[in-house]
Short mmCIF file of C-alpha atoms in Angstrom, two decimals:
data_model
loop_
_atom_site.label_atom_id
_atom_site.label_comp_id
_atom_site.label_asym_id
_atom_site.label_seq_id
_atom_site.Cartn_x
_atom_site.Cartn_y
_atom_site.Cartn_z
CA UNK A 1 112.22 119.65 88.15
CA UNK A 2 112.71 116.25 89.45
CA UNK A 3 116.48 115.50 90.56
CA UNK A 4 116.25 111.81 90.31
CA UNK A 5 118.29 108.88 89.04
CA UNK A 6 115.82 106.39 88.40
CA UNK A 7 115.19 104.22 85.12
CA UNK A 8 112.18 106.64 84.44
CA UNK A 9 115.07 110.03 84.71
CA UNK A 10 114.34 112.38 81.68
CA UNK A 11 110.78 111.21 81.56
CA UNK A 12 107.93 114.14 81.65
CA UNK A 13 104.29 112.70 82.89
CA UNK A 14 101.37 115.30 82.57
CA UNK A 15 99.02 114.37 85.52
CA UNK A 16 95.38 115.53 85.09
CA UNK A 17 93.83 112.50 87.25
CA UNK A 18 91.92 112.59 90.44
CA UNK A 19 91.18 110.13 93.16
CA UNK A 20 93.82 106.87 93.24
CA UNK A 21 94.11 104.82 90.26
CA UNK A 22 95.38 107.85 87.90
CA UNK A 23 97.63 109.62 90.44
CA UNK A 24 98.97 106.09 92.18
CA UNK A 25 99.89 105.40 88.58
CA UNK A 26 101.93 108.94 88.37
CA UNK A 27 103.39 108.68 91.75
CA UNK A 28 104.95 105.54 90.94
CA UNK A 29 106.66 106.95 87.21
CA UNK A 30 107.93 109.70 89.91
CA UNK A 31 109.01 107.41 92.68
CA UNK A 32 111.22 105.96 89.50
CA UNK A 33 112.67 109.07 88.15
CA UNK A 34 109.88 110.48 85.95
CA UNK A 35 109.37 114.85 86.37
CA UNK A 36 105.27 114.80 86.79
CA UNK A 37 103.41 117.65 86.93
CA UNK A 38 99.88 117.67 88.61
CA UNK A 39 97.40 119.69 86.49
CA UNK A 40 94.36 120.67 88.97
CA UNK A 41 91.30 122.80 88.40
CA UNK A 42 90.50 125.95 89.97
CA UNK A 43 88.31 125.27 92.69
CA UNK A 44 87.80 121.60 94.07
CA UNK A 45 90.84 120.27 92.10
CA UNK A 46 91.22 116.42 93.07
CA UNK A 47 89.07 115.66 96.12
CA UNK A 48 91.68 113.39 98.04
CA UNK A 49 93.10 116.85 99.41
CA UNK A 50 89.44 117.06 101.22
CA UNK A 51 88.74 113.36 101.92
CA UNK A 52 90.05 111.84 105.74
CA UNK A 53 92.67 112.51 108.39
CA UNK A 54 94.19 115.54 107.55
CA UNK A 55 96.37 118.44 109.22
CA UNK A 56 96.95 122.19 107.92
CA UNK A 57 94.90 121.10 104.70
CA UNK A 58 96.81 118.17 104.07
CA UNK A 59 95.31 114.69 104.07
CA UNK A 60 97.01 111.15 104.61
CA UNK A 61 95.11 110.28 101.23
CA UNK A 62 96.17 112.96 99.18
CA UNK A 63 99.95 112.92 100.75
CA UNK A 64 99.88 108.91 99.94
CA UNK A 65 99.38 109.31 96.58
CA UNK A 66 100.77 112.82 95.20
CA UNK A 67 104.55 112.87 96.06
CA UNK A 68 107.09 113.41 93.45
CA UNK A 69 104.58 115.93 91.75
CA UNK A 70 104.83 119.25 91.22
CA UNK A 71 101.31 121.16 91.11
CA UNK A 72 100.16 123.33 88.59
CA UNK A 73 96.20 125.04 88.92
CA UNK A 74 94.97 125.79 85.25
CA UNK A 75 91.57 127.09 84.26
CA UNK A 76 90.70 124.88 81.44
CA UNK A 77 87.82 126.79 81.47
CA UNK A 78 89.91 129.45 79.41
CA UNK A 79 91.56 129.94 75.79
CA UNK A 80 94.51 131.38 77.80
CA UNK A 81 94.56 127.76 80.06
CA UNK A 82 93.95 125.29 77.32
CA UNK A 83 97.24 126.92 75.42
CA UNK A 84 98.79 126.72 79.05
CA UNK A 85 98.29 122.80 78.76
CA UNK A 86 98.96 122.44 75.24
CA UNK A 87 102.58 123.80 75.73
CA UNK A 88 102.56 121.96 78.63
CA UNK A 89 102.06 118.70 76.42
CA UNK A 90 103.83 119.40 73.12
CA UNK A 91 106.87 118.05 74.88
CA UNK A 92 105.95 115.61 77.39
CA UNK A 93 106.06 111.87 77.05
CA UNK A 94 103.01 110.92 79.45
CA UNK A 95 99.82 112.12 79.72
CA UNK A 96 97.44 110.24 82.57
CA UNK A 97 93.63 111.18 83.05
CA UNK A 98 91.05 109.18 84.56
CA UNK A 99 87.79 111.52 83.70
CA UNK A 100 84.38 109.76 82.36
CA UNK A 101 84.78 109.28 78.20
CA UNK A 102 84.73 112.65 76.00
CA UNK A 103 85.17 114.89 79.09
CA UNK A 104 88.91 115.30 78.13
CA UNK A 105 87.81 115.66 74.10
CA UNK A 106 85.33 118.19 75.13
CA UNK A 107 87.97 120.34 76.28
CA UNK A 108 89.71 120.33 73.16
CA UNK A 109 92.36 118.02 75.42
CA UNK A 110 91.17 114.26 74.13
CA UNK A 111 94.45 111.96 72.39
CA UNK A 112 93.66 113.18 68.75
CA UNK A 113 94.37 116.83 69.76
CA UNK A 114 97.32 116.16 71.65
CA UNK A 115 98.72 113.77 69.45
CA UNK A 116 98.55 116.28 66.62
CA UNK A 117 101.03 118.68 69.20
CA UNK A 118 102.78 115.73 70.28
CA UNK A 119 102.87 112.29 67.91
CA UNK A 120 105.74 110.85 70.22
CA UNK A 121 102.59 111.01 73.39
CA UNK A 122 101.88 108.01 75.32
CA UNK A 123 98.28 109.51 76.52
CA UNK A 124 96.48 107.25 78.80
CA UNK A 125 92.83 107.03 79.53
CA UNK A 126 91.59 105.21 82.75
CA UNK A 127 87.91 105.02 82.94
CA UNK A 128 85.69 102.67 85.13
CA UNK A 129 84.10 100.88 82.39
CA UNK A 130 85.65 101.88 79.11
CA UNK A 131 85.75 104.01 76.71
CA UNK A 132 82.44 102.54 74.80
CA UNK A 133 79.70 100.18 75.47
CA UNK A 134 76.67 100.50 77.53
CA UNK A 135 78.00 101.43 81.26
CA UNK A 136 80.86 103.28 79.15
CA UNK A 137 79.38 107.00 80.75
CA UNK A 138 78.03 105.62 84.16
CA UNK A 139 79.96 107.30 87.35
CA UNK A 140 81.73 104.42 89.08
CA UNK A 141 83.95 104.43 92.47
CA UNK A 142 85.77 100.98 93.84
CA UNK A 143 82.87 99.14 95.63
CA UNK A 144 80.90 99.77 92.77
CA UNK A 145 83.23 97.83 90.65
CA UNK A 146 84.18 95.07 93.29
CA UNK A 147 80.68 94.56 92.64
CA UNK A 148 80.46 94.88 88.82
CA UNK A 149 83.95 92.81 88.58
CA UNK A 150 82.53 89.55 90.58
CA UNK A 151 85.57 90.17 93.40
CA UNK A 152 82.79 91.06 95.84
CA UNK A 153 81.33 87.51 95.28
CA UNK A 154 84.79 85.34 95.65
CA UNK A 155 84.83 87.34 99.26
CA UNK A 156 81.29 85.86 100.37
CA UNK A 157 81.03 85.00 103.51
CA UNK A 158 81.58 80.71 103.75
CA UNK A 159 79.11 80.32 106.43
CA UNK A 160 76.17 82.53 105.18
CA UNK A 161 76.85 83.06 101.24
CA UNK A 162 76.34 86.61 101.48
CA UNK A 163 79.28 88.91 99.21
CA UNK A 164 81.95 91.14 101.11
CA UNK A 165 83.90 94.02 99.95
CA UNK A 166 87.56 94.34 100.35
CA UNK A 167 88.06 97.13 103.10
CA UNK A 168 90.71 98.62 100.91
CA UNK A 169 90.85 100.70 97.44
CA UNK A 170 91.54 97.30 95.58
CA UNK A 171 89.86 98.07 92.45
CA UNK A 172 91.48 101.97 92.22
CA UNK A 173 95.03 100.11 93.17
CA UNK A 174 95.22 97.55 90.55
CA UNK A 175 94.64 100.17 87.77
CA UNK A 176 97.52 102.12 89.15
CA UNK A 177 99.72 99.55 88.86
CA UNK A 178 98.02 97.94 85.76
CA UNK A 179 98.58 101.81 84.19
CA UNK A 180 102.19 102.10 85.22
CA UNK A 181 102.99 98.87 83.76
CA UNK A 182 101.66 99.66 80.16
CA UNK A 183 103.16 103.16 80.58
CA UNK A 184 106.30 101.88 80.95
CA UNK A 185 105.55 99.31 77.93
CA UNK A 186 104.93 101.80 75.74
CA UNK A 187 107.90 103.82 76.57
CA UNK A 188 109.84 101.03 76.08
CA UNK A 189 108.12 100.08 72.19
CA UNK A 190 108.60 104.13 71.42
CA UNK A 191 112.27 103.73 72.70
CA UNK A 192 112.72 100.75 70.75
CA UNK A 193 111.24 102.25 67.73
CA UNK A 194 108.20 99.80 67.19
CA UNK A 195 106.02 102.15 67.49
CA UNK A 196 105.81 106.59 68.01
CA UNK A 197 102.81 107.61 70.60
CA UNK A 198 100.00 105.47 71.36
CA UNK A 199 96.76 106.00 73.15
CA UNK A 200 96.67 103.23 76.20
CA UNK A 201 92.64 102.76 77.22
CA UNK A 202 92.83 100.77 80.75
CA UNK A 203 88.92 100.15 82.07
CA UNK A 204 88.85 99.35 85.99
CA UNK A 205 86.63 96.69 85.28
CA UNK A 206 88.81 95.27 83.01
CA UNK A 207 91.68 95.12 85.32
CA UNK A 208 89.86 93.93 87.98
CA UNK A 209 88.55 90.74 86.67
CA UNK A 210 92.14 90.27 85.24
CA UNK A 211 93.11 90.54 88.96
CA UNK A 212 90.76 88.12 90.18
CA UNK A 213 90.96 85.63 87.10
CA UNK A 214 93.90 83.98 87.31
CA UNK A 215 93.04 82.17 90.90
CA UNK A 216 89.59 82.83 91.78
CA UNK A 217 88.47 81.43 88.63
CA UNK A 218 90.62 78.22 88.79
CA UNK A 219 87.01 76.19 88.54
CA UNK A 220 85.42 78.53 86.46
CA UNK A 221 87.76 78.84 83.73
CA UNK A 222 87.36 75.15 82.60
CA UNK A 223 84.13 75.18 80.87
CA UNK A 224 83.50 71.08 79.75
CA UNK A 225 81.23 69.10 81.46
CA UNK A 226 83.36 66.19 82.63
CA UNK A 227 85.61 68.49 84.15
CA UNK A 228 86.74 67.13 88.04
CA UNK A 229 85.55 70.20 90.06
CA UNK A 230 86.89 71.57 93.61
CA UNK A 231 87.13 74.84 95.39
CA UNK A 232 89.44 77.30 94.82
CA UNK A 233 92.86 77.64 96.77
CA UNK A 234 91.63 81.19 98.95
CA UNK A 235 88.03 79.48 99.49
CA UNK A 236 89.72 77.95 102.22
CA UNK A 237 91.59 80.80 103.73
CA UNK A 238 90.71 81.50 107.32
CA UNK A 239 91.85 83.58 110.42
CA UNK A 240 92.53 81.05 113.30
CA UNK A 241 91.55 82.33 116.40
CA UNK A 242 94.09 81.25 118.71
CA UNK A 243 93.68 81.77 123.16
CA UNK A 244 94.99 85.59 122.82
CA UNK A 245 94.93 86.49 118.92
CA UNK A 246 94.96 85.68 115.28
CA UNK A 247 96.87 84.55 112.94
CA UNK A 248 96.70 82.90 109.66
CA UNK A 249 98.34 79.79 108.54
CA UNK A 250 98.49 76.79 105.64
CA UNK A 251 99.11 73.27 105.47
CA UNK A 252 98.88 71.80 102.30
CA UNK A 253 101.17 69.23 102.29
CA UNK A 254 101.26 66.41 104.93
CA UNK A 255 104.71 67.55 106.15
CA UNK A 256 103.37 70.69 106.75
CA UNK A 257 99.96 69.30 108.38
CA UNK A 258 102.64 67.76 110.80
CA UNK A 259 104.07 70.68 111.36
CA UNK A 260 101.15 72.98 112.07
CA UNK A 261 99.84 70.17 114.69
CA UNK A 262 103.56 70.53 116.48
CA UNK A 263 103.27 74.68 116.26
CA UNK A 264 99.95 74.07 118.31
CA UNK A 265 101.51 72.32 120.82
CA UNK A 266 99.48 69.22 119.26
CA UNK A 267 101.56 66.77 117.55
CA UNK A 268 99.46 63.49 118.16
CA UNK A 269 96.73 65.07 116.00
CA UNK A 270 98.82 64.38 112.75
CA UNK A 271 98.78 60.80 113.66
CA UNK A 272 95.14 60.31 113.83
CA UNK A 273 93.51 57.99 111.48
CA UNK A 274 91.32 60.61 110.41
CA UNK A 275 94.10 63.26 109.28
CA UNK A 276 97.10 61.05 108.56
CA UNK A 277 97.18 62.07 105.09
CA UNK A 278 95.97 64.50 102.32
CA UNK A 279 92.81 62.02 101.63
CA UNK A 280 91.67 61.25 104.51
CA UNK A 281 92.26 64.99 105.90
CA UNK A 282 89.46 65.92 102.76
CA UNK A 283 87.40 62.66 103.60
CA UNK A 284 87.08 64.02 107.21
CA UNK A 285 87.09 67.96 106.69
CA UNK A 286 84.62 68.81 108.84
CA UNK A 287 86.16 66.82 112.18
CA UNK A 288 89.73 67.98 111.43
CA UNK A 289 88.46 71.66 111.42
CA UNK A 290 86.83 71.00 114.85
CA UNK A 291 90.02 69.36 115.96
CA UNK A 292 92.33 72.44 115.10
CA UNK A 293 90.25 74.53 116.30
CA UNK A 294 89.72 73.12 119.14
CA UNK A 295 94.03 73.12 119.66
CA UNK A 296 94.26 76.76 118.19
CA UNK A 297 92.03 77.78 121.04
CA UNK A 298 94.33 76.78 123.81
CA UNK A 299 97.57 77.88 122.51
CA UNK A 300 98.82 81.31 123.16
CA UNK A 301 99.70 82.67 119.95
CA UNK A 302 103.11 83.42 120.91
CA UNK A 303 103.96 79.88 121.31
CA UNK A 304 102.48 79.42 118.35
CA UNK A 305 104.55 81.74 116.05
CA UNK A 306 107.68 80.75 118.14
CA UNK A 307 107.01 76.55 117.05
CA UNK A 308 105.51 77.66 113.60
CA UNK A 309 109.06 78.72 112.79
CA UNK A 310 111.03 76.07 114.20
CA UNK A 311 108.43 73.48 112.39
CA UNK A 312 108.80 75.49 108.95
CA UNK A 313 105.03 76.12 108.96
CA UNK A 314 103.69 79.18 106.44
CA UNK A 315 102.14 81.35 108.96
CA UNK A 316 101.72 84.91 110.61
CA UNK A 317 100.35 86.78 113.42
CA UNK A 318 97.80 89.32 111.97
CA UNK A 319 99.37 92.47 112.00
CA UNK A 320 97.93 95.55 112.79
CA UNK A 321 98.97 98.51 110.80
CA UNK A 322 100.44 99.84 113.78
CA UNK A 323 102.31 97.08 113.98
CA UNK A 324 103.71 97.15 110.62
CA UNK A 325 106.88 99.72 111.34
CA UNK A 326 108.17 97.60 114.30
CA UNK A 327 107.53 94.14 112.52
CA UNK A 328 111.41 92.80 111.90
CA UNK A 329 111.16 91.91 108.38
CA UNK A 330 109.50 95.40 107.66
CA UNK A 331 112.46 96.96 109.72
CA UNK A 332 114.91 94.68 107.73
CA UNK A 333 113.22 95.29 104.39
CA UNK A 334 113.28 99.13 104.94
CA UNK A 335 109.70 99.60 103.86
CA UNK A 336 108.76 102.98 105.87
CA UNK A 337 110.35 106.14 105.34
CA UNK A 338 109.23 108.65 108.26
CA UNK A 339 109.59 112.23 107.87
CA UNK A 340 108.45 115.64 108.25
CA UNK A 341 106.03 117.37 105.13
CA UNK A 342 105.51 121.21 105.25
CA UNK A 343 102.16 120.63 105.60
CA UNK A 344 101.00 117.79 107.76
CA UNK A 345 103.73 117.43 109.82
CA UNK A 346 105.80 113.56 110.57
CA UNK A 347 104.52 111.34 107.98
CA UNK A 348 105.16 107.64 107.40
CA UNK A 349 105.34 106.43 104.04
CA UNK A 350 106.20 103.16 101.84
CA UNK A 351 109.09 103.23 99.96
CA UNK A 352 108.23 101.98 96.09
CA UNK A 353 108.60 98.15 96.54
CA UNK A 354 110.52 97.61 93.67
CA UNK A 355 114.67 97.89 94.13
CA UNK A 356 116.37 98.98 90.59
CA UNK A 357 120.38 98.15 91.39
CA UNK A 358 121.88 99.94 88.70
CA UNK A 359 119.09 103.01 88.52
CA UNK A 360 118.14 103.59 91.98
CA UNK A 361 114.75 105.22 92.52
CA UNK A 362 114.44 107.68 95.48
CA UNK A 363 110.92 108.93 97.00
CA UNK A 364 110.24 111.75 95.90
CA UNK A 365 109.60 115.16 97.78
CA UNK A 366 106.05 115.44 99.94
CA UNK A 367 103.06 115.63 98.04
CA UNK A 368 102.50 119.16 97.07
CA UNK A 369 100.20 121.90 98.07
CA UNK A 370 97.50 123.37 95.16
CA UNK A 371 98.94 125.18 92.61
CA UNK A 372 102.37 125.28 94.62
CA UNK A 373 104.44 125.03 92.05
CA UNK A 374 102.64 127.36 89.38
CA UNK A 375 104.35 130.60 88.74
CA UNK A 376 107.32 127.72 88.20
CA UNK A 377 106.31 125.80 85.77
CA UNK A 378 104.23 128.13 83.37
CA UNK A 379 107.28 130.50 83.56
CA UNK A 380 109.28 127.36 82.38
CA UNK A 381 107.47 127.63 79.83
CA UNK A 382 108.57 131.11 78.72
CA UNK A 383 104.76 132.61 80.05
CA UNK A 384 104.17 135.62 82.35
CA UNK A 385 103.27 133.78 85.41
CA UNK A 386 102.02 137.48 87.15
CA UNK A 387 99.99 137.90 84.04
CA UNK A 388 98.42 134.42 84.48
CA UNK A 389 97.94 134.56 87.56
CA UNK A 390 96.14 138.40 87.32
CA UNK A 391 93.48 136.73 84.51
CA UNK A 392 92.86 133.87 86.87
CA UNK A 393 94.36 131.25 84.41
CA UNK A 394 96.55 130.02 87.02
CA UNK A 395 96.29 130.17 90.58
#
C-alpha cells in the first residue's frame, strides 16, 4: 500500500488503462498520495512495457508513466477474475479506463455495474472521440487526433502551408492532466457532499481543441464580419539561428525590441526609421526580419544569452534534452530525480511539478513489473492467491 503523505493519502484509484493518457492520469493521483493499483490482462497487458528503449523488460515509456502503482494481472476473461475486480472496486474511490465505448460494459465492468457495488465511485472513461456520435467506435492514437483536433494545422509550416505534428504525445498528455483535474473535482464535490459517485466521460478530441482554443483561435473565435483581423501570438514564433546555435526569443514591446537589438550586439538597429516603433516595425516586417537575421547570424549565441540577460530580453538557448539535468534553473528547481529501478537500472525522472507545502507529495516507487504485486493484493482481499494463481485468474 502506498506510504504517502500527499493531499490525495487515503485515496484508492483502480487503473485498468493502457498507453499514456489513462495511466499519466493515475501516476499523477499516486505521485500525490493516492494507493493505485494497475489491473493488466493476461498476455499483452498495456503495450508501453513493449514499446522503445528498454532494459531487462523494462521500457523508458512504461517506467515514465507507471510509478506509484502496484500491478495486479486478472483474467477478465473469467467468472473467478471479474469477482476479483469487483471486490477490487466495491471500495475504491477511482476507477480510470481508456478502452473504445462498451468494451468495459461488455465485461460486465461498465459505470452502471460498478456503481451498483460502489455508489460513492468516481469511474472515469477516456475515449478518443466519445462515448457516442459517429467516430464514437473508431480506433484513434495521438497524430490521429492532432489531426482530427485542427492542432496539426496551427503547426503548418509558415513558408509552405503544409500541417506539422507535434513530435511529442501532446494529445495523450493533455487528457492525463485534463483527467486528473476532474478526478480530483469530483473528489472534492463527493467530499463536500454535492454530489455521491459520478461517471466523468473525457474525449481526447475534446480536450485537445480545448487545449488549442484559447490562443490558437484568438482570430477564429470572433465570428462578425467587421471584426479587425491579425495573426495569432505563436504564428510568429521562430527559432533564430544564431553563428553557432539556436535559440528562441520575443520582443513585443519597443523596450524589449531595444533590448533584443543590444543582446545581438546590434543596438543601432532599434534606431532605424524603419523599426523605431511597434508600427513601423509591422509596416516594415519583412526588412526587419532580414535585418535580425542578418545580426543573429553573426553573433555567437553565447554572447547572445550573456546580453539577453543583462538587457532583460525573454529568451533561451534551445535545450537539448540532454541538456535539461545540467541547465541551472532545472538544477535549482529540482526537477530530476535519478535513481536506480530493479529493472532497468539508473533512471532519470521528473518530479510532479506541482509543490503542495502543507501535504507534500513524494514520487512514488519505480514503475512495477506485470503482475508484481498480485498474490498481494488479491490476498488483501481475503482470496487464496495460490488458488488464483493455479486457475490462471491471476498471474
Amino acid at each position: 500500500m502506498s506510504d504517502a503523505t500527499g493531499p490525495l493519502s487515503g485515496i484508492k484509484v483502480i487503473d485498468f488503462s493502457v498507453m499514456i493518457s489513462g495511466p499519466l492520469a493515475a501516476m499523477q493521483l499516486a505521485d500525490q498520495g493516492a494507493d493505485v493499483i494497475k489491473v493488466e490482462s493476461p498476455g499483452l497487458g498495456d503495450i508501453m512495457r513493449y514499446l522503445g528503449s528498454q532494459k531487462n523488460g523494462m521500457t523508458g515509456i512504461f517506467a515514465n508513466n507507471n510509478r506509484g502503482k502496484r500491478s495486479i494481472v486478472v483474467d477478465l476473461k473469467q467468472v473467478d477474475g471479474v469477482d476479483v475486480v469487483r471486490r477490487l472496486v466495491s471500495d475504491a474511490d477511482v476507477v480510470i479506463q481508456n478502452f473504445r465505448p462498451g468494451a468495459m460494459a461488455r465485461l460486465g465492468l461498465g459505470y452502471e455495474e460498478l456503481a451498483a457495488i460502489n455508489p460513492d465511485l468516481i469511474y472515469t472513461s477516456i475515449s478518443g472521440y466519445g462515448a457516442d456520435g459517429p467516430n464514437s467506435t473508431r480506433r484513434v492514437y495521438d497524430n490521429v487526433i492532432q489531426a482530427a483536433s485542427g492542432l496539426a494545422s496551427v503547426q503548418s509550416d509558415p513558408a509552405t502551408g503544409e500541417p506539422q505534428l507535434f513530435r511529442t504525445l501532446l494529445c495523450d498528455k493533455t487528457t492525463a492532466y485534463t483527467a486528473t483535474q476532474a478526478i480530483t473535482a469530483a473528489l472534492f464535490a463527493r467530499a463536500t457532499g454535492r454530489a455521491a459517485g459520478q461517471h466523468l466521460e473525457i474525449a481526447m478530441l475534446d480536450t485537445a481543441i480545448a487545449f488549442m482554443w484559447p490562443d490558437s483561435a484568438m482570430d477564429a473565435a470572433l465570428l462578425d464580419d467587421d471584426v479587425t483581423r491579425s495573426p495569432t501570438i505563436a504564428a510568429n514564433y521562430a527559432v533564430t539561428r544564431f553563428a553557432d546555435g539556436f535559440a528562441s526569443a520575443s520582443a513585443v514591446t519597443d523596450s524589449e525590441f531595444t533590448g533584443l537589438c543590444a543582446a545581438l550586439g546590434r543596438p543601432e538597429i532599434a534606431e532605424d526609421p524603419r523599426f523605431v516603433d511597434t508600427p513601423t516595425r509591422i509596416a516594415n516586417a519583412t526588412e526587419m526580419v532580414a535585418v535580425m537575421a542578418e545580426a543573429s547570424a553573426a553573433c555567437s549565441l553565447a554572447d547572445f544569452v550573456g546580453r539577453s540577460a543583462e538587457h532583460d530580453v525573454p529568451s533561451s538557448a534551445i535545450n537539448g534534452l540532454d541538456d535539461l539535468p545540467t541547465d541551472p534553473q532545472v538544477m535549482h528547481n529540482e526537477v530530476f530525480v535519478t535513481r536506480v529501478h530493479p529493472l532497468a537500472g539508473t533512471i532519470r525522472e521528473p518530479r510532479s511539478a506541482a509543490r503542495f507545502s502543507a501535504t507534500p507529495s513524494r514520487m512514488g516507487t519505480p514503475a512495477p513489473a506485470v503482475g508484481e504485486h498480485s498474490d498481494a493484493i488479491v490476498t488483501e482481499l481475503g482470496l487464496d492467491a495460490a488458488a488464483l494463481r493455479a486457475s490462471g485468474v491471476i498471474a
